PDB file of C-alpha atoms and ligand atoms in Angstrom:
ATOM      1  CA  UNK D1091       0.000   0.000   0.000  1.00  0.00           C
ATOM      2  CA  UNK D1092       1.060   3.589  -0.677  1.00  0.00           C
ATOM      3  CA  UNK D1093       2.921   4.920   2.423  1.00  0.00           C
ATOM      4  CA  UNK D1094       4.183   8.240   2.169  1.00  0.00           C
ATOM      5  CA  UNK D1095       6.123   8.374   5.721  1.00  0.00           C
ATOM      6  CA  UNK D1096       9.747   8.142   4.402  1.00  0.00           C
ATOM      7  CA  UNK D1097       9.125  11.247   1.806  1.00  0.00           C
ATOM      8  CA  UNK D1098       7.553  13.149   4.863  1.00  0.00           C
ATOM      9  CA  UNK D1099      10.540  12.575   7.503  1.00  0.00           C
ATOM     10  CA  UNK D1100      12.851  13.683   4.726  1.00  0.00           C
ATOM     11  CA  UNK D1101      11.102  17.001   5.176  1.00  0.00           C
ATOM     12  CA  UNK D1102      13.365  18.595   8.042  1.00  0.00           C
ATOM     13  CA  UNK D1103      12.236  22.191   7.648  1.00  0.00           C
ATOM     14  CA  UNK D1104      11.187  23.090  11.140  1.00  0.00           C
ATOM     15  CA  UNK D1105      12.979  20.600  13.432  1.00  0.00           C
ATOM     16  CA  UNK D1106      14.900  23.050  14.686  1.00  0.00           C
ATOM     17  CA  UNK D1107      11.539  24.870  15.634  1.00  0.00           C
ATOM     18  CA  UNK D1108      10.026  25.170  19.127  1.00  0.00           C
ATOM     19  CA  UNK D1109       6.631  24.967  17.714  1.00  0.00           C
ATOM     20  CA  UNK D1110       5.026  25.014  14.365  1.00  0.00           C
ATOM     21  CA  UNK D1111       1.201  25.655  13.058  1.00  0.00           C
ATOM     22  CA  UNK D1112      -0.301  22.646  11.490  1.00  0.00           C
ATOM     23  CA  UNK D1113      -3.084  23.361   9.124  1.00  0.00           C
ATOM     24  CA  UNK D1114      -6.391  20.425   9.325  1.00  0.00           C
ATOM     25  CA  UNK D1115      -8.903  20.906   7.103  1.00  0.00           C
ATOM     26  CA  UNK D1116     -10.311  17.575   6.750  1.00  0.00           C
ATOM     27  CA  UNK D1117     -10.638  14.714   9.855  1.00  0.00           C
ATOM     28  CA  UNK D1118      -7.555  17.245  11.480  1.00  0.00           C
ATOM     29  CA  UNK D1119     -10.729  19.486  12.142  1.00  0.00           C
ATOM     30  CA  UNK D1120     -12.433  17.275  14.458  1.00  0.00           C
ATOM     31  CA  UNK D1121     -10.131  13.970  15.606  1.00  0.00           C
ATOM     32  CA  UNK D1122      -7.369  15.685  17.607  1.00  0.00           C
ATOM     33  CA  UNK D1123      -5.797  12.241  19.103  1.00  0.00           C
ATOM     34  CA  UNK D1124      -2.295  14.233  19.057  1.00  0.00           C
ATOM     35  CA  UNK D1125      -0.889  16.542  21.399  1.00  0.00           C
ATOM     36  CA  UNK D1126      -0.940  20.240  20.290  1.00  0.00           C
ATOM     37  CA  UNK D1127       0.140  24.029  22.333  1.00  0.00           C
ATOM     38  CA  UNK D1128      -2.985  25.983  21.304  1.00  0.00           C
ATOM     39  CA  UNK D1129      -5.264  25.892  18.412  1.00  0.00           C
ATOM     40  CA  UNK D1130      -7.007  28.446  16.476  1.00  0.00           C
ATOM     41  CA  UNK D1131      -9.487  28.551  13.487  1.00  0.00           C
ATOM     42  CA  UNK D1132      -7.361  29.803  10.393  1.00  0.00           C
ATOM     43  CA  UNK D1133      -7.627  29.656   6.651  1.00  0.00           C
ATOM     44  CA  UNK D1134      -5.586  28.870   3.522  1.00  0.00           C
ATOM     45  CA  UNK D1135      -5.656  30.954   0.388  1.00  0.00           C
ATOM     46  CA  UNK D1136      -5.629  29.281  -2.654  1.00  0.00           C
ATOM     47  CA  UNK D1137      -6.958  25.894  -1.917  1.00  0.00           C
ATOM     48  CA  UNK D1138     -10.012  24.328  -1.397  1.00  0.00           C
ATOM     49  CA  UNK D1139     -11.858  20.618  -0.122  1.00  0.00           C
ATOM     50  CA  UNK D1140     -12.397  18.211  -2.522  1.00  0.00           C
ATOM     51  CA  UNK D1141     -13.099  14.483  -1.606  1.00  0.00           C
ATOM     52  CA  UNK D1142     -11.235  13.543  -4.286  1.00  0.00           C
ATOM     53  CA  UNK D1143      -8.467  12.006  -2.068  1.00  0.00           C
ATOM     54  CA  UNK D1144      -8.804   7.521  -1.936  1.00  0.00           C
ATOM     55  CA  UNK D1145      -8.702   5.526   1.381  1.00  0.00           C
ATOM     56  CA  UNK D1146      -7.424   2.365   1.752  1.00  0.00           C
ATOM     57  CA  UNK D1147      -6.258   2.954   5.425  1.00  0.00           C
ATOM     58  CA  UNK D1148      -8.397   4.443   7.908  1.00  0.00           C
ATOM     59  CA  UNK D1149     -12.565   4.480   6.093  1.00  0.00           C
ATOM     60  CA  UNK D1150     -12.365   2.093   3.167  1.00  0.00           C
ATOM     61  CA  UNK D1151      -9.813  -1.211   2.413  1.00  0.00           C
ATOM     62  CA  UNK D1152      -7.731  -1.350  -0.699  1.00  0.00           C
ATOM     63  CA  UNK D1153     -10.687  -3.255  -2.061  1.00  0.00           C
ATOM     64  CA  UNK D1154     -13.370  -0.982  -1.176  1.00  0.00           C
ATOM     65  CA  UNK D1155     -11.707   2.873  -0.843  1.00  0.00           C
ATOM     66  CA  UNK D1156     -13.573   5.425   0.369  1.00  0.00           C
ATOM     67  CA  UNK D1157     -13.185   8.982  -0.238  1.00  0.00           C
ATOM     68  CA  UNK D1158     -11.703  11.733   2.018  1.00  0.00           C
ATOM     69  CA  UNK D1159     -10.464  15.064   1.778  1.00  0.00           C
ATOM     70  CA  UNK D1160      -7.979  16.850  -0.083  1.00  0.00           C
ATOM     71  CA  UNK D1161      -7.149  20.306  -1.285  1.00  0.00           C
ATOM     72  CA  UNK D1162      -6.504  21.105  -4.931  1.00  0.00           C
ATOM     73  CA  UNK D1163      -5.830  24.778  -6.174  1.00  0.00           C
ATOM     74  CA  UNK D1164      -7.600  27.417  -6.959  1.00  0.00           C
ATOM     75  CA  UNK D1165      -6.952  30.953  -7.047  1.00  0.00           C
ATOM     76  CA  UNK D1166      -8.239  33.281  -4.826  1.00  0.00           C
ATOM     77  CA  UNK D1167     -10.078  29.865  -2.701  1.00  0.00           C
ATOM     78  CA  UNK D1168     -10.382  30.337   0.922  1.00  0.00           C
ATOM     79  CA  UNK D1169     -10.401  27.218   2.653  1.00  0.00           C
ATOM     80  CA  UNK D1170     -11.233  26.951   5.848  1.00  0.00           C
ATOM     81  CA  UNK D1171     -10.280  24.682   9.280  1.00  0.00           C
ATOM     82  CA  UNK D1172      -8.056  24.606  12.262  1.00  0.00           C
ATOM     83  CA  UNK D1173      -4.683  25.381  12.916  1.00  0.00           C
ATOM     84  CA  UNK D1174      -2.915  23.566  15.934  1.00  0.00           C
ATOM     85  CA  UNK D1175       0.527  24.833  17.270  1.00  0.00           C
ATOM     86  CA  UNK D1176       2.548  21.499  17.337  1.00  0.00           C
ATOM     87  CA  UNK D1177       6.210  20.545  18.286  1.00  0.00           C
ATOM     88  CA  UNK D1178       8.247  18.946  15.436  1.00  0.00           C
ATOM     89  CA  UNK D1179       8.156  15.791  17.351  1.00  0.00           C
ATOM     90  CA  UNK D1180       4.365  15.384  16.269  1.00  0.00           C
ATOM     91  CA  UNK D1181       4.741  15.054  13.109  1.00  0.00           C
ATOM     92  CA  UNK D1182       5.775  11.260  13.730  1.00  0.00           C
ATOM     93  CA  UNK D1183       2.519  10.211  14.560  1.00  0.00           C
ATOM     94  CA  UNK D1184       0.580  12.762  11.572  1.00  0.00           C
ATOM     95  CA  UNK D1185       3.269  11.234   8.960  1.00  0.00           C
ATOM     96  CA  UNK D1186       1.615   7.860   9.939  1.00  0.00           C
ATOM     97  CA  UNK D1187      -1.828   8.587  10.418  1.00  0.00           C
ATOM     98  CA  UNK D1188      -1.583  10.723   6.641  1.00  0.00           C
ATOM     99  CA  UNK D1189       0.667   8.069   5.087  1.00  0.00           C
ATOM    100  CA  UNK D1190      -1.776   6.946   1.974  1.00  0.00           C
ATOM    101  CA  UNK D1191      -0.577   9.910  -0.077  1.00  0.00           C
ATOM    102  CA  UNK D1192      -0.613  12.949   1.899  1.00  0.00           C
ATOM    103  CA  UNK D1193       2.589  14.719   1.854  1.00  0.00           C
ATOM    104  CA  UNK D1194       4.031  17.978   4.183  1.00  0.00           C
ATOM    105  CA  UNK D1195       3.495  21.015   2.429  1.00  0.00           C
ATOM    106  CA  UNK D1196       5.172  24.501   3.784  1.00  0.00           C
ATOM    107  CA  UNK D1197       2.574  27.024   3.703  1.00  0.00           C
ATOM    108  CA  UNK D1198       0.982  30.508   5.095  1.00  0.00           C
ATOM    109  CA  UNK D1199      -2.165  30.245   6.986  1.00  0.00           C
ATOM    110  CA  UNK D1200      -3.796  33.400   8.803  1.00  0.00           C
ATOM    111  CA  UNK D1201      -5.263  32.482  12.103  1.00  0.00           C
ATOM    112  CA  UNK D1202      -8.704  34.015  12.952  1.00  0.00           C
ATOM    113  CA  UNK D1203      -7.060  36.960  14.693  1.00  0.00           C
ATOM    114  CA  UNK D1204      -5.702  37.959  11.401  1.00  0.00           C
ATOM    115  CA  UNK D1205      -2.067  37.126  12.239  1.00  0.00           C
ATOM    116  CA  UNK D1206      -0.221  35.515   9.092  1.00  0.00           C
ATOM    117  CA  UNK D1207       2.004  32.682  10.085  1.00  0.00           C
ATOM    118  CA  UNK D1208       4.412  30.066   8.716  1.00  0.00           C
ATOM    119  CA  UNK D1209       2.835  26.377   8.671  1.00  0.00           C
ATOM    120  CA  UNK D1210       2.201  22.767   6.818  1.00  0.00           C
ATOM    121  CA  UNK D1211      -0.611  21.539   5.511  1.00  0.00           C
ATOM    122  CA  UNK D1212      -0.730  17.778   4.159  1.00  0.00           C
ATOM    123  CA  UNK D1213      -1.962  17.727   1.182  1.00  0.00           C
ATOM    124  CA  UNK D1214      -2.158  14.958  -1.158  1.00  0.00           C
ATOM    125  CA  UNK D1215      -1.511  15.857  -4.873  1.00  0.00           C
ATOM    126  CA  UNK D1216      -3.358  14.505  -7.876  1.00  0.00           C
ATOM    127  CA  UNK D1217      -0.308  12.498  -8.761  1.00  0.00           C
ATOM    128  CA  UNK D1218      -0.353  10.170  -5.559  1.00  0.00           C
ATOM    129  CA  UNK D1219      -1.114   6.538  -6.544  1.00  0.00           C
ATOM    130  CA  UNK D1220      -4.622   7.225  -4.238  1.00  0.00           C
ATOM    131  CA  UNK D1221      -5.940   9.918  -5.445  1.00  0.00           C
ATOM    132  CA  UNK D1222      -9.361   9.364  -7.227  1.00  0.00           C
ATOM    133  CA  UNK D1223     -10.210  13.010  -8.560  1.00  0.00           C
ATOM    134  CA  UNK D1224     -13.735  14.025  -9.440  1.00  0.00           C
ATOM    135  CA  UNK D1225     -17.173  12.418 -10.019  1.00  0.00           C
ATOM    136  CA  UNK D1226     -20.649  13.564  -9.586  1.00  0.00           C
ATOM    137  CA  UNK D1227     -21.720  14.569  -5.792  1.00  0.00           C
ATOM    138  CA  UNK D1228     -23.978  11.178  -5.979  1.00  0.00           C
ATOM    139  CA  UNK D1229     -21.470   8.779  -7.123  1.00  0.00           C
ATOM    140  CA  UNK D1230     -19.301   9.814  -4.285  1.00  0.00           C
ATOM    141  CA  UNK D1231     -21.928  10.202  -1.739  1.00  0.00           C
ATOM    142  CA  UNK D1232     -22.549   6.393  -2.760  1.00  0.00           C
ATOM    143  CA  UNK D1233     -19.272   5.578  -2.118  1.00  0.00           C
ATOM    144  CA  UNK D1234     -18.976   7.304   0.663  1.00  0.00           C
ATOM    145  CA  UNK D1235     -22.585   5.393   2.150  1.00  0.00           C
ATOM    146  CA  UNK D1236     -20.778   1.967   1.047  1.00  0.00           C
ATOM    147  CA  UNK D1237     -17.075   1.852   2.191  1.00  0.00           C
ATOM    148  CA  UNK D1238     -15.811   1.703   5.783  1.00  0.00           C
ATOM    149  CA  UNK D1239     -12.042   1.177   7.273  1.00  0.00           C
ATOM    150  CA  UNK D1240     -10.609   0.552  10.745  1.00  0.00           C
ATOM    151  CA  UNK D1241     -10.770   4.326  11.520  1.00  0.00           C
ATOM    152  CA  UNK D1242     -15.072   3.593  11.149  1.00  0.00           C
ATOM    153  CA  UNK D1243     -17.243   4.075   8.708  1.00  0.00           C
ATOM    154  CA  UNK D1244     -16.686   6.384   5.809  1.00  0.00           C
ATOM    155  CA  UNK D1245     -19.968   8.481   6.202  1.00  0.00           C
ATOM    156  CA  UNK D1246     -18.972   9.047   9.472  1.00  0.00           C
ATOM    157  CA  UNK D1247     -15.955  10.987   8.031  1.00  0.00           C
ATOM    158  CA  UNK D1248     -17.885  13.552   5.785  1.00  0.00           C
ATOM    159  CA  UNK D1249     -20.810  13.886   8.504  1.00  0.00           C
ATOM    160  CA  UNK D1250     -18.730  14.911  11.441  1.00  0.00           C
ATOM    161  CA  UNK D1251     -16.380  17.362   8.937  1.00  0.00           C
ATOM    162  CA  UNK D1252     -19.727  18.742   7.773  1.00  0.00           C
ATOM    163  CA  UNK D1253     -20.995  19.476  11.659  1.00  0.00           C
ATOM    164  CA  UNK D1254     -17.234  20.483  12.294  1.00  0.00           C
ATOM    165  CA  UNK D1255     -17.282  23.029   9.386  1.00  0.00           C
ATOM    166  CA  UNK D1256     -20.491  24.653  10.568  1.00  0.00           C
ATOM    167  CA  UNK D1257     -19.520  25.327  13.957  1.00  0.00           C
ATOM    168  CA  UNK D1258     -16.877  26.765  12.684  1.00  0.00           C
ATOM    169  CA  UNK D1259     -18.749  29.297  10.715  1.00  0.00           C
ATOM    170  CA  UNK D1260     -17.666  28.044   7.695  1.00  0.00           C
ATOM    171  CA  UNK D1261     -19.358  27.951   3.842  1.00  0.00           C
ATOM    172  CA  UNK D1262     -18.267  24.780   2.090  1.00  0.00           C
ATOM    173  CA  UNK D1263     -20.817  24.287  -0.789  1.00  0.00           C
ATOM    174  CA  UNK D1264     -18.852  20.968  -1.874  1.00  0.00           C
ATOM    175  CA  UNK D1265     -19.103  19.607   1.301  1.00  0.00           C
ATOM    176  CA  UNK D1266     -22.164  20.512   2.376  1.00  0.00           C
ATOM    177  CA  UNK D1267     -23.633  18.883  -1.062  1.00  0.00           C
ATOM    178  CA  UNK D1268     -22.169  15.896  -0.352  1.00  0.00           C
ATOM    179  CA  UNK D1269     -23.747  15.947   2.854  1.00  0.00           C
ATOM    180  CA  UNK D1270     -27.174  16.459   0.980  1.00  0.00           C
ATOM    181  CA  UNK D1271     -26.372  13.667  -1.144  1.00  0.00           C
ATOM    182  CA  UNK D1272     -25.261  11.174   1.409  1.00  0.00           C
ATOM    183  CA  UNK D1273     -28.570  11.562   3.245  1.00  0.00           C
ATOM    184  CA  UNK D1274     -30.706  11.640   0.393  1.00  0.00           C
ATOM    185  CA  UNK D1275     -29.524   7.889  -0.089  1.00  0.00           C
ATOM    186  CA  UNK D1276     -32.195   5.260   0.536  1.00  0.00           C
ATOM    187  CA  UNK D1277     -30.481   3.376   3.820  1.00  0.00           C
ATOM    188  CA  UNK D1278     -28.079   0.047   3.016  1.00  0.00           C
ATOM    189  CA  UNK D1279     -28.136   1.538  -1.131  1.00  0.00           C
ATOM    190  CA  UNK D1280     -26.190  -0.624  -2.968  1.00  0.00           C
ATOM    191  CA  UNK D1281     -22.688   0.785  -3.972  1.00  0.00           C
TER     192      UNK D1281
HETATM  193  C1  SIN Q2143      -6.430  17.135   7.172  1.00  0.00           C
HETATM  194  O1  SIN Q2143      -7.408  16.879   7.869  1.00  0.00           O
HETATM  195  O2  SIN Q2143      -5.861  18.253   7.244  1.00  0.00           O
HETATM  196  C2  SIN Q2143      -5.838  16.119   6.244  1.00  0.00           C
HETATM  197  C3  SIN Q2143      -6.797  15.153   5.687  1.00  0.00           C
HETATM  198  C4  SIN Q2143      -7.418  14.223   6.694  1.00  0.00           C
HETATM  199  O3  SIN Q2143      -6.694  13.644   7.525  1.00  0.00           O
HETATM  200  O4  SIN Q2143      -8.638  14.052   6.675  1.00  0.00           O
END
Protein backbone atom coordinates (compact mmCIF):
# COMPACT_ATOMS: atom_id res chain seq x y z
CA UNK A 1 0.00 0.00 0.00
CA UNK A 2 1.06 3.59 -0.68
CA UNK A 3 2.92 4.92 2.42
CA UNK A 4 4.18 8.24 2.17
CA UNK A 5 6.12 8.37 5.72
CA UNK A 6 9.75 8.14 4.40
CA UNK A 7 9.13 11.25 1.81
CA UNK A 8 7.55 13.15 4.86
CA UNK A 9 10.54 12.58 7.50
CA UNK A 10 12.85 13.68 4.73
CA UNK A 11 11.10 17.00 5.18
CA UNK A 12 13.36 18.60 8.04
CA UNK A 13 12.24 22.19 7.65
CA UNK A 14 11.19 23.09 11.14
CA UNK A 15 12.98 20.60 13.43
CA UNK A 16 14.90 23.05 14.69
CA UNK A 17 11.54 24.87 15.63
CA UNK A 18 10.03 25.17 19.13
CA UNK A 19 6.63 24.97 17.71
CA UNK A 20 5.03 25.01 14.37
CA UNK A 21 1.20 25.65 13.06
CA UNK A 22 -0.30 22.65 11.49
CA UNK A 23 -3.08 23.36 9.12
CA UNK A 24 -6.39 20.42 9.32
CA UNK A 25 -8.90 20.91 7.10
CA UNK A 26 -10.31 17.57 6.75
CA UNK A 27 -10.64 14.71 9.86
CA UNK A 28 -7.56 17.24 11.48
CA UNK A 29 -10.73 19.49 12.14
CA UNK A 30 -12.43 17.27 14.46
CA UNK A 31 -10.13 13.97 15.61
CA UNK A 32 -7.37 15.69 17.61
CA UNK A 33 -5.80 12.24 19.10
CA UNK A 34 -2.29 14.23 19.06
CA UNK A 35 -0.89 16.54 21.40
CA UNK A 36 -0.94 20.24 20.29
CA UNK A 37 0.14 24.03 22.33
CA UNK A 38 -2.99 25.98 21.30
CA UNK A 39 -5.26 25.89 18.41
CA UNK A 40 -7.01 28.45 16.48
CA UNK A 41 -9.49 28.55 13.49
CA UNK A 42 -7.36 29.80 10.39
CA UNK A 43 -7.63 29.66 6.65
CA UNK A 44 -5.59 28.87 3.52
CA UNK A 45 -5.66 30.95 0.39
CA UNK A 46 -5.63 29.28 -2.65
CA UNK A 47 -6.96 25.89 -1.92
CA UNK A 48 -10.01 24.33 -1.40
CA UNK A 49 -11.86 20.62 -0.12
CA UNK A 50 -12.40 18.21 -2.52
CA UNK A 51 -13.10 14.48 -1.61
CA UNK A 52 -11.23 13.54 -4.29
CA UNK A 53 -8.47 12.01 -2.07
CA UNK A 54 -8.80 7.52 -1.94
CA UNK A 55 -8.70 5.53 1.38
CA UNK A 56 -7.42 2.37 1.75
CA UNK A 57 -6.26 2.95 5.42
CA UNK A 58 -8.40 4.44 7.91
CA UNK A 59 -12.57 4.48 6.09
CA UNK A 60 -12.36 2.09 3.17
CA UNK A 61 -9.81 -1.21 2.41
CA UNK A 62 -7.73 -1.35 -0.70
CA UNK A 63 -10.69 -3.25 -2.06
CA UNK A 64 -13.37 -0.98 -1.18
CA UNK A 65 -11.71 2.87 -0.84
CA UNK A 66 -13.57 5.43 0.37
CA UNK A 67 -13.19 8.98 -0.24
CA UNK A 68 -11.70 11.73 2.02
CA UNK A 69 -10.46 15.06 1.78
CA UNK A 70 -7.98 16.85 -0.08
CA UNK A 71 -7.15 20.31 -1.29
CA UNK A 72 -6.50 21.10 -4.93
CA UNK A 73 -5.83 24.78 -6.17
CA UNK A 74 -7.60 27.42 -6.96
CA UNK A 75 -6.95 30.95 -7.05
CA UNK A 76 -8.24 33.28 -4.83
CA UNK A 77 -10.08 29.87 -2.70
CA UNK A 78 -10.38 30.34 0.92
CA UNK A 79 -10.40 27.22 2.65
CA UNK A 80 -11.23 26.95 5.85
CA UNK A 81 -10.28 24.68 9.28
CA UNK A 82 -8.06 24.61 12.26
CA UNK A 83 -4.68 25.38 12.92
CA UNK A 84 -2.91 23.57 15.93
CA UNK A 85 0.53 24.83 17.27
CA UNK A 86 2.55 21.50 17.34
CA UNK A 87 6.21 20.55 18.29
CA UNK A 88 8.25 18.95 15.44
CA UNK A 89 8.16 15.79 17.35
CA UNK A 90 4.36 15.38 16.27
CA UNK A 91 4.74 15.05 13.11
CA UNK A 92 5.78 11.26 13.73
CA UNK A 93 2.52 10.21 14.56
CA UNK A 94 0.58 12.76 11.57
CA UNK A 95 3.27 11.23 8.96
CA UNK A 96 1.61 7.86 9.94
CA UNK A 97 -1.83 8.59 10.42
CA UNK A 98 -1.58 10.72 6.64
CA UNK A 99 0.67 8.07 5.09
CA UNK A 100 -1.78 6.95 1.97
CA UNK A 101 -0.58 9.91 -0.08
CA UNK A 102 -0.61 12.95 1.90
CA UNK A 103 2.59 14.72 1.85
CA UNK A 104 4.03 17.98 4.18
CA UNK A 105 3.50 21.01 2.43
CA UNK A 106 5.17 24.50 3.78
CA UNK A 107 2.57 27.02 3.70
CA UNK A 108 0.98 30.51 5.10
CA UNK A 109 -2.16 30.25 6.99
CA UNK A 110 -3.80 33.40 8.80
CA UNK A 111 -5.26 32.48 12.10
CA UNK A 112 -8.70 34.02 12.95
CA UNK A 113 -7.06 36.96 14.69
CA UNK A 114 -5.70 37.96 11.40
CA UNK A 115 -2.07 37.13 12.24
CA UNK A 116 -0.22 35.51 9.09
CA UNK A 117 2.00 32.68 10.08
CA UNK A 118 4.41 30.07 8.72
CA UNK A 119 2.84 26.38 8.67
CA UNK A 120 2.20 22.77 6.82
CA UNK A 121 -0.61 21.54 5.51
CA UNK A 122 -0.73 17.78 4.16
CA UNK A 123 -1.96 17.73 1.18
CA UNK A 124 -2.16 14.96 -1.16
CA UNK A 125 -1.51 15.86 -4.87
CA UNK A 126 -3.36 14.50 -7.88
CA UNK A 127 -0.31 12.50 -8.76
CA UNK A 128 -0.35 10.17 -5.56
CA UNK A 129 -1.11 6.54 -6.54
CA UNK A 130 -4.62 7.23 -4.24
CA UNK A 131 -5.94 9.92 -5.45
CA UNK A 132 -9.36 9.36 -7.23
CA UNK A 133 -10.21 13.01 -8.56
CA UNK A 134 -13.74 14.02 -9.44
CA UNK A 135 -17.17 12.42 -10.02
CA UNK A 136 -20.65 13.56 -9.59
CA UNK A 137 -21.72 14.57 -5.79
CA UNK A 138 -23.98 11.18 -5.98
CA UNK A 139 -21.47 8.78 -7.12
CA UNK A 140 -19.30 9.81 -4.29
CA UNK A 141 -21.93 10.20 -1.74
CA UNK A 142 -22.55 6.39 -2.76
CA UNK A 143 -19.27 5.58 -2.12
CA UNK A 144 -18.98 7.30 0.66
CA UNK A 145 -22.59 5.39 2.15
CA UNK A 146 -20.78 1.97 1.05
CA UNK A 147 -17.08 1.85 2.19
CA UNK A 148 -15.81 1.70 5.78
CA UNK A 149 -12.04 1.18 7.27
CA UNK A 150 -10.61 0.55 10.74
CA UNK A 151 -10.77 4.33 11.52
CA UNK A 152 -15.07 3.59 11.15
CA UNK A 153 -17.24 4.08 8.71
CA UNK A 154 -16.69 6.38 5.81
CA UNK A 155 -19.97 8.48 6.20
CA UNK A 156 -18.97 9.05 9.47
CA UNK A 157 -15.96 10.99 8.03
CA UNK A 158 -17.89 13.55 5.78
CA UNK A 159 -20.81 13.89 8.50
CA UNK A 160 -18.73 14.91 11.44
CA UNK A 161 -16.38 17.36 8.94
CA UNK A 162 -19.73 18.74 7.77
CA UNK A 163 -21.00 19.48 11.66
CA UNK A 164 -17.23 20.48 12.29
CA UNK A 165 -17.28 23.03 9.39
CA UNK A 166 -20.49 24.65 10.57
CA UNK A 167 -19.52 25.33 13.96
CA UNK A 168 -16.88 26.77 12.68
CA UNK A 169 -18.75 29.30 10.71
CA UNK A 170 -17.67 28.04 7.70
CA UNK A 171 -19.36 27.95 3.84
CA UNK A 172 -18.27 24.78 2.09
CA UNK A 173 -20.82 24.29 -0.79
CA UNK A 174 -18.85 20.97 -1.87
CA UNK A 175 -19.10 19.61 1.30
CA UNK A 176 -22.16 20.51 2.38
CA UNK A 177 -23.63 18.88 -1.06
CA UNK A 178 -22.17 15.90 -0.35
CA UNK A 179 -23.75 15.95 2.85
CA UNK A 180 -27.17 16.46 0.98
CA UNK A 181 -26.37 13.67 -1.14
CA UNK A 182 -25.26 11.17 1.41
CA UNK A 183 -28.57 11.56 3.25
CA UNK A 184 -30.71 11.64 0.39
CA UNK A 185 -29.52 7.89 -0.09
CA UNK A 186 -32.19 5.26 0.54
CA UNK A 187 -30.48 3.38 3.82
CA UNK A 188 -28.08 0.05 3.02
CA UNK A 189 -28.14 1.54 -1.13
CA UNK A 190 -26.19 -0.62 -2.97
CA UNK A 191 -22.69 0.78 -3.97
C1 LIG B 1 -6.43 17.14 7.17
O1 LIG B 1 -7.41 16.88 7.87
O2 LIG B 1 -5.86 18.25 7.24
C2 LIG B 1 -5.84 16.12 6.24
C3 LIG B 1 -6.80 15.15 5.69
C4 LIG B 1 -7.42 14.22 6.69
O3 LIG B 1 -6.69 13.64 7.53
O4 LIG B 1 -8.64 14.05 6.68
Amino acid sequence: MLDTTAINQRMTRFDGHEAVWLFGYGSLIYKTDFPFLERRPAQLRGWERRFWQGSHDHRGTPDAPGRVATLVPREHALCAGMAYRITPATFAPLDHREKNGYLRLATTLTLDDGREVEGVVYIATADNAAFLGPASDQAIARQIAAARGPSGPNRDYLLQLAHALRELGADDPHVFALERALRELPLHAPA
